[in-house]
CSV table of C-alpha atoms and ligand atoms in Angstrom, one decimal:
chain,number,residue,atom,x,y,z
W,1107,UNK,CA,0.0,0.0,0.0
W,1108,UNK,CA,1.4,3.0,-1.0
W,1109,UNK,CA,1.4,5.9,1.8
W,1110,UNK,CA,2.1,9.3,2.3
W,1111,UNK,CA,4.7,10.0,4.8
W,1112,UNK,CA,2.4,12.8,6.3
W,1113,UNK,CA,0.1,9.8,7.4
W,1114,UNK,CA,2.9,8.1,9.8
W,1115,UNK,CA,3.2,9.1,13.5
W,1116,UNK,CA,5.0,6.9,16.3
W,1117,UNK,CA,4.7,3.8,13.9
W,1118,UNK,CA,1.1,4.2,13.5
W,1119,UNK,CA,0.0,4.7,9.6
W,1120,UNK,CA,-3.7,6.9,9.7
W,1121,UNK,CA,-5.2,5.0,7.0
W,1122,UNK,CA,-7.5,7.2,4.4
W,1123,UNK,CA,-11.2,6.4,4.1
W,1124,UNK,CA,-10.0,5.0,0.7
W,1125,UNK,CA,-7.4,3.1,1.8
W,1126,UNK,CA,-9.6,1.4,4.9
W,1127,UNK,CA,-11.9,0.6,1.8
W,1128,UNK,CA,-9.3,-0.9,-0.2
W,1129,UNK,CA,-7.4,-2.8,2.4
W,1130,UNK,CA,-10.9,-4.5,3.7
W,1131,UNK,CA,-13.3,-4.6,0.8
W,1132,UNK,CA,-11.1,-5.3,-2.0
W,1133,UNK,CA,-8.0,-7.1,-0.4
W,1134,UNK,CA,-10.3,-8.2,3.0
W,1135,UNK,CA,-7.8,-8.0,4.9
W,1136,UNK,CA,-9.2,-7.9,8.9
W,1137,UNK,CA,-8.1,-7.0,12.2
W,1138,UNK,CA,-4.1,-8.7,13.1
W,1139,UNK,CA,-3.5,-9.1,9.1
W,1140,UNK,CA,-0.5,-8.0,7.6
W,1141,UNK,CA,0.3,-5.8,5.0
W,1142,UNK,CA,3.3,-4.0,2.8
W,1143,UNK,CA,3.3,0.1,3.4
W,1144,UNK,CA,5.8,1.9,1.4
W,1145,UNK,CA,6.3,5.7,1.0
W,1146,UNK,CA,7.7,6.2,-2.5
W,1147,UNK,CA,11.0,7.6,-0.9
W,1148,UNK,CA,12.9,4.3,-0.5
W,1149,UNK,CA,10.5,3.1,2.6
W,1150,UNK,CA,9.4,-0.1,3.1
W,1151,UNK,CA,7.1,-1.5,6.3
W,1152,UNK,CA,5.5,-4.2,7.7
W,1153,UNK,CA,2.5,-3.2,9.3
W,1154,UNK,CA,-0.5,-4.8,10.8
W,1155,UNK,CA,-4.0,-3.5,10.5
W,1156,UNK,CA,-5.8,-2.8,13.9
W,1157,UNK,CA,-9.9,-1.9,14.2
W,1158,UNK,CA,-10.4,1.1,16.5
W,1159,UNK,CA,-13.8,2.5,17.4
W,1160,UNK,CA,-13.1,5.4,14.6
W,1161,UNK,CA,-11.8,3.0,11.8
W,1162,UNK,CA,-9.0,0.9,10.9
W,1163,UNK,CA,-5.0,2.2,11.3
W,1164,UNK,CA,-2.2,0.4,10.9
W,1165,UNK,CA,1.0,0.0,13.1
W,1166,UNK,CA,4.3,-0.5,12.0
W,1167,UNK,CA,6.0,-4.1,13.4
W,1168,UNK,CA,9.2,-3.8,11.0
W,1169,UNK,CA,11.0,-1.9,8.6
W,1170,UNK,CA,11.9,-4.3,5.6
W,1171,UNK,CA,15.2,-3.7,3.4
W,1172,UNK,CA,15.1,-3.8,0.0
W,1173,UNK,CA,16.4,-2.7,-2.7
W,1174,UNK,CA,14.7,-3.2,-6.3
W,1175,UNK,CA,16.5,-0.1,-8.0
W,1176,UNK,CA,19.3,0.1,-11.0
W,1177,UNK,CA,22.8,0.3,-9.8
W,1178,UNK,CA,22.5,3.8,-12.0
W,1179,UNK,CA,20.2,6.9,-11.9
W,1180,UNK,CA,18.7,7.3,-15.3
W,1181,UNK,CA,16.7,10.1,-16.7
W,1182,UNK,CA,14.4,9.5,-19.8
W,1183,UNK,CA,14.3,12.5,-21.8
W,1184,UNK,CA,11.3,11.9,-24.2
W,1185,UNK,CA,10.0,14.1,-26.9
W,1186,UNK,CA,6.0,14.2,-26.8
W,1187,UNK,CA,4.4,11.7,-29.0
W,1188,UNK,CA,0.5,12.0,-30.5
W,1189,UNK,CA,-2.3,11.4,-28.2
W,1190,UNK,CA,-1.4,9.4,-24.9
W,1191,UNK,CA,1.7,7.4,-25.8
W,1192,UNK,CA,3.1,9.1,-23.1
W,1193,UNK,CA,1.2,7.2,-20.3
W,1194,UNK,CA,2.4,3.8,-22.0
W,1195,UNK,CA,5.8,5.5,-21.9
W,1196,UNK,CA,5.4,6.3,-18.5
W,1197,UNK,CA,4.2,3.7,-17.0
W,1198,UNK,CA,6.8,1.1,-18.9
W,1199,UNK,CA,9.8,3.2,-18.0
W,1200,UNK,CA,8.4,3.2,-14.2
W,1201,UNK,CA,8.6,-0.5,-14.7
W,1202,UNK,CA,11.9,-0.4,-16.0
W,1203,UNK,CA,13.5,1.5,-13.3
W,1204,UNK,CA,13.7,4.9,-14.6
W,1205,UNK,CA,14.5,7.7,-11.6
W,1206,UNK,CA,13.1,10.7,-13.9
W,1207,UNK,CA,11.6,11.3,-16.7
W,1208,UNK,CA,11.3,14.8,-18.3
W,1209,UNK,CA,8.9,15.5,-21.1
W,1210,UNK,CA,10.3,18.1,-23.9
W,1211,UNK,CA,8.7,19.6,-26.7
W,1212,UNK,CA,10.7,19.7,-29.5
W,1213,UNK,CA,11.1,20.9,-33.1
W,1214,UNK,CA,8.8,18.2,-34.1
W,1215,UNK,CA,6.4,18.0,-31.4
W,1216,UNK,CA,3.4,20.0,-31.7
W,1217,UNK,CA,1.5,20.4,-28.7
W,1218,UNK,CA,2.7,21.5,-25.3
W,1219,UNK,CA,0.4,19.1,-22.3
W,1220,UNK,CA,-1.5,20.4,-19.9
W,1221,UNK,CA,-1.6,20.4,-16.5
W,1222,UNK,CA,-3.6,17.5,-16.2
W,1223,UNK,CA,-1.7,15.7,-18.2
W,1224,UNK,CA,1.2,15.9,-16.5
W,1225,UNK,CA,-1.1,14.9,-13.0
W,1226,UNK,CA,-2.1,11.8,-15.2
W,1227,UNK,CA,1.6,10.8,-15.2
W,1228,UNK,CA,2.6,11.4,-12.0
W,1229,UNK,CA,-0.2,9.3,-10.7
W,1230,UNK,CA,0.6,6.6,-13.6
W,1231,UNK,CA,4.2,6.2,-11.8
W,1232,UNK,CA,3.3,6.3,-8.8
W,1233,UNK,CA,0.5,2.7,-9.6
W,1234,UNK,CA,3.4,1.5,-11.4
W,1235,UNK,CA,6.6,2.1,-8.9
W,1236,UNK,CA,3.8,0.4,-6.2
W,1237,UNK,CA,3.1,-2.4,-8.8
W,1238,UNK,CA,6.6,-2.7,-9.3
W,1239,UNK,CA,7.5,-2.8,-5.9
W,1240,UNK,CA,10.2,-0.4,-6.5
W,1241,UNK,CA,10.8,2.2,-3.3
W,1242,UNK,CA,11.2,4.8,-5.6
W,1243,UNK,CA,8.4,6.4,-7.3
W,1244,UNK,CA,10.1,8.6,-10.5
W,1245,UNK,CA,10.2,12.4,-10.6
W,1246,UNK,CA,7.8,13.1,-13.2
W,1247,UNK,CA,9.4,17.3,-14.5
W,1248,UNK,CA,7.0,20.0,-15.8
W,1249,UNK,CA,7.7,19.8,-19.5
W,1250,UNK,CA,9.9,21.7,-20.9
W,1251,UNK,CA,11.5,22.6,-24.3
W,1252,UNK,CA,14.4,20.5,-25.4
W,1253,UNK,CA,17.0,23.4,-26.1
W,1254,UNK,CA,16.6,24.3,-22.4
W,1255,UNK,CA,16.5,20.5,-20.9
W,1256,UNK,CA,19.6,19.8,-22.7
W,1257,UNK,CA,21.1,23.3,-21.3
W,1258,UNK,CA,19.7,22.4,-17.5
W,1259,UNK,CA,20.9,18.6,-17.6
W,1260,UNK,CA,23.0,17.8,-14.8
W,1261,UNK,CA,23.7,14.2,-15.6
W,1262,UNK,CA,27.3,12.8,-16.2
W,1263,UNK,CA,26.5,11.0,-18.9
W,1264,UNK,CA,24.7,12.1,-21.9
W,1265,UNK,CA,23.2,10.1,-24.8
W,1266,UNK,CA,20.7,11.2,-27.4
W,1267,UNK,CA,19.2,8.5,-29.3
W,1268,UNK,CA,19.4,9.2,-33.1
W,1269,UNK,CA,17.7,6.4,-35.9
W,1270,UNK,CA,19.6,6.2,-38.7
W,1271,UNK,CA,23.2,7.1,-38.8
W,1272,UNK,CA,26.4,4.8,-37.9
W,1273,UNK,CA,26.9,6.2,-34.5
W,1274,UNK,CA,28.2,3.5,-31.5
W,1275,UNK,CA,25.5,1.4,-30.2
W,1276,UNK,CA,23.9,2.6,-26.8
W,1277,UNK,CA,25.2,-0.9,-25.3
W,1278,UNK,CA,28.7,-0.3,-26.1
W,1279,UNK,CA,28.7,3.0,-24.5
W,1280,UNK,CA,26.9,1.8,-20.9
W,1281,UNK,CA,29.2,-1.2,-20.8
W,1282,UNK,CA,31.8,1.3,-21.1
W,1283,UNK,CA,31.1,3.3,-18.1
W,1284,UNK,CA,32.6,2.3,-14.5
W,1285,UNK,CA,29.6,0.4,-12.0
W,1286,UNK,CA,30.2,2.2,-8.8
W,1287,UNK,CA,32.0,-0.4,-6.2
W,1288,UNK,CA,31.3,-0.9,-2.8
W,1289,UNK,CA,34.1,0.8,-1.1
W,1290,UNK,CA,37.0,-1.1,0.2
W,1291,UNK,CA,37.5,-2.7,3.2
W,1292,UNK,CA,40.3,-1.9,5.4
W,1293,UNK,CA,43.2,-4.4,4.8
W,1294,UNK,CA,41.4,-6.1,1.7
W,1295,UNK,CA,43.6,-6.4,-1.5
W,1296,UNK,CA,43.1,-3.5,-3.8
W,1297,UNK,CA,42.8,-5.7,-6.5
W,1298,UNK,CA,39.8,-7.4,-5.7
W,1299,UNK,CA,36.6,-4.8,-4.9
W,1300,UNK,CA,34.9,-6.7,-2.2
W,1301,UNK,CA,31.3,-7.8,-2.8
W,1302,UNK,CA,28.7,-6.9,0.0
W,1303,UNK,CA,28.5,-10.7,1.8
W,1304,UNK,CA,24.6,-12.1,1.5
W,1305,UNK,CA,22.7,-11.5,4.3
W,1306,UNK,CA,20.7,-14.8,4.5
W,1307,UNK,CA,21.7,-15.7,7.8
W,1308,UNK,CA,22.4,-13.6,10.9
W,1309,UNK,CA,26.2,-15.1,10.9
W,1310,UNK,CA,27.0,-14.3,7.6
W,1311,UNK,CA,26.3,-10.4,8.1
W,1312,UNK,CA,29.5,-8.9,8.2
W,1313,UNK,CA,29.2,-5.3,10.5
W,1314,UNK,CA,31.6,-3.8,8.2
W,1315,UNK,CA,29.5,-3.4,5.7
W,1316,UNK,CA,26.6,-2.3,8.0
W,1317,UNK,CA,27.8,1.6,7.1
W,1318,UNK,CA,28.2,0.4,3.3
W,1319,UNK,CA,25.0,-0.6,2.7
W,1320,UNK,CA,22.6,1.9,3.9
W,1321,UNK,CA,19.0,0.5,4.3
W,1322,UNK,CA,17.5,3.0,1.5
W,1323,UNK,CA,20.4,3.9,-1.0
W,1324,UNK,CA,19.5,7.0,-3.3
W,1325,UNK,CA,18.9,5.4,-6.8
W,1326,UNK,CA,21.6,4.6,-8.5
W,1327,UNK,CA,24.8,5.8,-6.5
W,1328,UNK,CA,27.0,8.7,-7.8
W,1329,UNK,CA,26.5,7.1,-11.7
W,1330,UNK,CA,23.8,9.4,-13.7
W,1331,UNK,CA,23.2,9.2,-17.2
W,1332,UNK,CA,20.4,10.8,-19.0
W,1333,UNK,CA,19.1,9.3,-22.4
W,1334,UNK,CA,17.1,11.5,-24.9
W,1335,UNK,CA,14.7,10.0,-26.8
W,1336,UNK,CA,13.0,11.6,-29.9
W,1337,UNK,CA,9.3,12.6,-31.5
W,1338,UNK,CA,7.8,10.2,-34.0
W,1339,UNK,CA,9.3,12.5,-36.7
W,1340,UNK,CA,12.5,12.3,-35.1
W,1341,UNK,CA,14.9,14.9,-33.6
W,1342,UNK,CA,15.7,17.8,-36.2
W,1343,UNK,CA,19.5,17.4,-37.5
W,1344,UNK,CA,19.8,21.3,-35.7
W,1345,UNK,CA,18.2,19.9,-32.0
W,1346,UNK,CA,20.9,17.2,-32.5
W,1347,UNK,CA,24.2,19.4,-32.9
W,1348,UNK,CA,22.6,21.3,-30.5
W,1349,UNK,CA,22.5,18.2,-28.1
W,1350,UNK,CA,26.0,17.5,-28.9
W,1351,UNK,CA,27.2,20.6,-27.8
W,1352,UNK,CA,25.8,20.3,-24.4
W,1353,UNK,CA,27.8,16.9,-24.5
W,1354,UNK,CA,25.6,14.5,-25.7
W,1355,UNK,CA,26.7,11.7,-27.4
W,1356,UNK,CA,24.7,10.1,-30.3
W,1357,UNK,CA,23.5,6.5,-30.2
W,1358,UNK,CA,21.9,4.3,-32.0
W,1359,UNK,CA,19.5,2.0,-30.7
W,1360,UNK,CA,20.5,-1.4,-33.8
W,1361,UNK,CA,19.3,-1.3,-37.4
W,1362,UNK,CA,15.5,-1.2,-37.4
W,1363,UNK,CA,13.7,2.4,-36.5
W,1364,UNK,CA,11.5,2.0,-33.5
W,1365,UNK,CA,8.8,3.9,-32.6
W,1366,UNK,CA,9.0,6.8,-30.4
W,1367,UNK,CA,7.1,4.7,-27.5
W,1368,UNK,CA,9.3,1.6,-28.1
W,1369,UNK,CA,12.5,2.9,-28.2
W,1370,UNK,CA,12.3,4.0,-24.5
W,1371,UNK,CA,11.6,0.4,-23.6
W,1372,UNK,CA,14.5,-0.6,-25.9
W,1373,UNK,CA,16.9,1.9,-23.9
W,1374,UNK,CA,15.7,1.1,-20.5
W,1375,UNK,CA,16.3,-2.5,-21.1
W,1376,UNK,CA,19.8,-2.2,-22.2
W,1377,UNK,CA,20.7,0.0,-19.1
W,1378,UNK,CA,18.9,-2.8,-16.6
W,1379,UNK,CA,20.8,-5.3,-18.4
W,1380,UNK,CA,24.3,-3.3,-18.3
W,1381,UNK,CA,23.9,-2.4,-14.7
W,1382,UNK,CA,21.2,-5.0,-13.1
W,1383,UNK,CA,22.8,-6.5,-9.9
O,1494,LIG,N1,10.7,9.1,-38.2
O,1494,LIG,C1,12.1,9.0,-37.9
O,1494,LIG,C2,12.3,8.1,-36.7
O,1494,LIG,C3,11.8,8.5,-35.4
O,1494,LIG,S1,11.8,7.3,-34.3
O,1494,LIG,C4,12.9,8.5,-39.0
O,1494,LIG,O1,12.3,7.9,-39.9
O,1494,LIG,O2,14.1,8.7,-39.0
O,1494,LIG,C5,11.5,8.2,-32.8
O,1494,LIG,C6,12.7,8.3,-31.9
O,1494,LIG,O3,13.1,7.0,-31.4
O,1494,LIG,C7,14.0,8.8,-32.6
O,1494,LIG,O4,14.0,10.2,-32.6
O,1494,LIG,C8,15.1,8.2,-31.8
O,1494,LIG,O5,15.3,9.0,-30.6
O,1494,LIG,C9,14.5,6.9,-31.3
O,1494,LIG,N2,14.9,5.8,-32.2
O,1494,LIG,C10,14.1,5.0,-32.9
O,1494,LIG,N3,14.8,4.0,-33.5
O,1494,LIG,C11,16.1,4.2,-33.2
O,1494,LIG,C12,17.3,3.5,-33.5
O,1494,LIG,N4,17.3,2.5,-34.3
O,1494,LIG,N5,18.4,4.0,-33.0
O,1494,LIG,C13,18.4,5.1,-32.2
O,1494,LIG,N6,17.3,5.8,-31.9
O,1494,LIG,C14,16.2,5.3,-32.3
């Protein structure tokens, strides 16, 4: 159940009217069941639902660790496509693991969205990060043009996807680029990074890691790439050098021209697969 941090008070959740609704009527869950709560900011709980003479709440019995998000913090940059391909976008790219996704209007793109429409995303991520079981929901941006998005983009590592064209493959470039390593442990060989033990069992926990490996990580570490993805007409050969000049680096995404809603899917999958634990 997803849950707004304002509802939580001495590891007691204040369930909504809505929320009572769904956890009894449509889940039936009753008095002493249990249930997942998760904020959207890398929170995870076990709670247990209690009647009182007002309604049901919830108490917290456990926090739970997890960790379901990419080893990298990507941002989607997507052109606007016709109609609502966007929610598919969004939605799939939640799915994937995207931390951000900034809609730009570009040469090609005609319409600017409303305010609803962004709304419509933001709760379209949020079903999907809680669907996903991710921690993280995805910062949905106001949309903006993509001169200025390209100016503003704070992300190391800058790709604009471009069909057609012999530029380097996308893959080739994210295998390229350093994982970040857990750091090293005092006295351990520099040559070989240690890997975080499994915690399975109490025994094999290993405290030296217990500062390594905080319970709720930000997404993706220090590595941020951001990967622009174009209109169904495609970026403008100007909005490209354009790109490049902010340090973008054109890719291709193989031989065959996708559409502009499959080829963030396409992206997102090579970057889960390139960085994946
Ligand atoms: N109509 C354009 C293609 C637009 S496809 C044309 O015929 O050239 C929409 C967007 O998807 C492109 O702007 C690009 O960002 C991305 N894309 C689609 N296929 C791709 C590929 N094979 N390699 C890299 N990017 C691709």
């Amino acid at each position: 159940l997803a849950v707004n941090p304002a509802q939580i008070c001495d590891r007691t959740i204040n369930l909504t009217p809505e929320q009572q609704h769904y956890l009894h009527r449509v889940l039936r869950l009753n008095q002493g069941d249990k249930f997942i709560a998760m904020d959207g900011r890398g929170h995870w709980w076990l709670a247990v639902l209690e009647a009182q003479e007002t309604g049901l709440i919830a108490s917290i019995t456990e926090e739970i660790a997890v960790n379901r998000e990419l080893g990298v913090e990507v941002t989607l940059m997507a052109a606007l496509p016709k109609g609502n391909g966007f929610d598919e976008v969004v939605r799939q790219a939640t799915e994937l693991g995207v931390a951000s996704i900034v809609p730009v209007t570009s040469d090609r793109t005609l319409l600017k969205p409303s305010a609803q429409k962004v709304d419509r995303w933001k709760r379209i991520t949020a079903e999907a990060a809680e669907q996903s079981e991710r921690q993280f929901v995805p910062t949905i941006l106001e949309p903006i043009s993509f001169d200025l998005a390209v100016k503003d983009c704070g992300q190391k590592y800058r790709y604009i996807c471009v069909a057609r064209g012999d530029n380097r493959h996308l893959w080739d470039c994210l295998i390229s680029l350093e994982p970040p390593q857990p750091p090293l442990v005092r006295g351990e060989q520099e040559l070989e990074p240690p890997q975080p033990p499994l915690v399975r069992g109490e025994q094999e926990f290993d405290p030296a890691f217990v500062g390594a490996v905080p319970p709720c990580p930000p997404p993706g570490g220090e590595l941020s790439i951001v990967i622009a993805i174009g209109p169904e007409g495609g970026w403008t050969d100007g909005e490209v050098k354009r790109a490049i000049e902010f340090g973008f680096e054109p890719v291709s995404l193989g031989s065959r021209i996708l559409r502009a809603v499959t080829a963030p899917i396409v992206a997102l999958s090579l970057v889960g697969a390139a960085f994946e634990k």
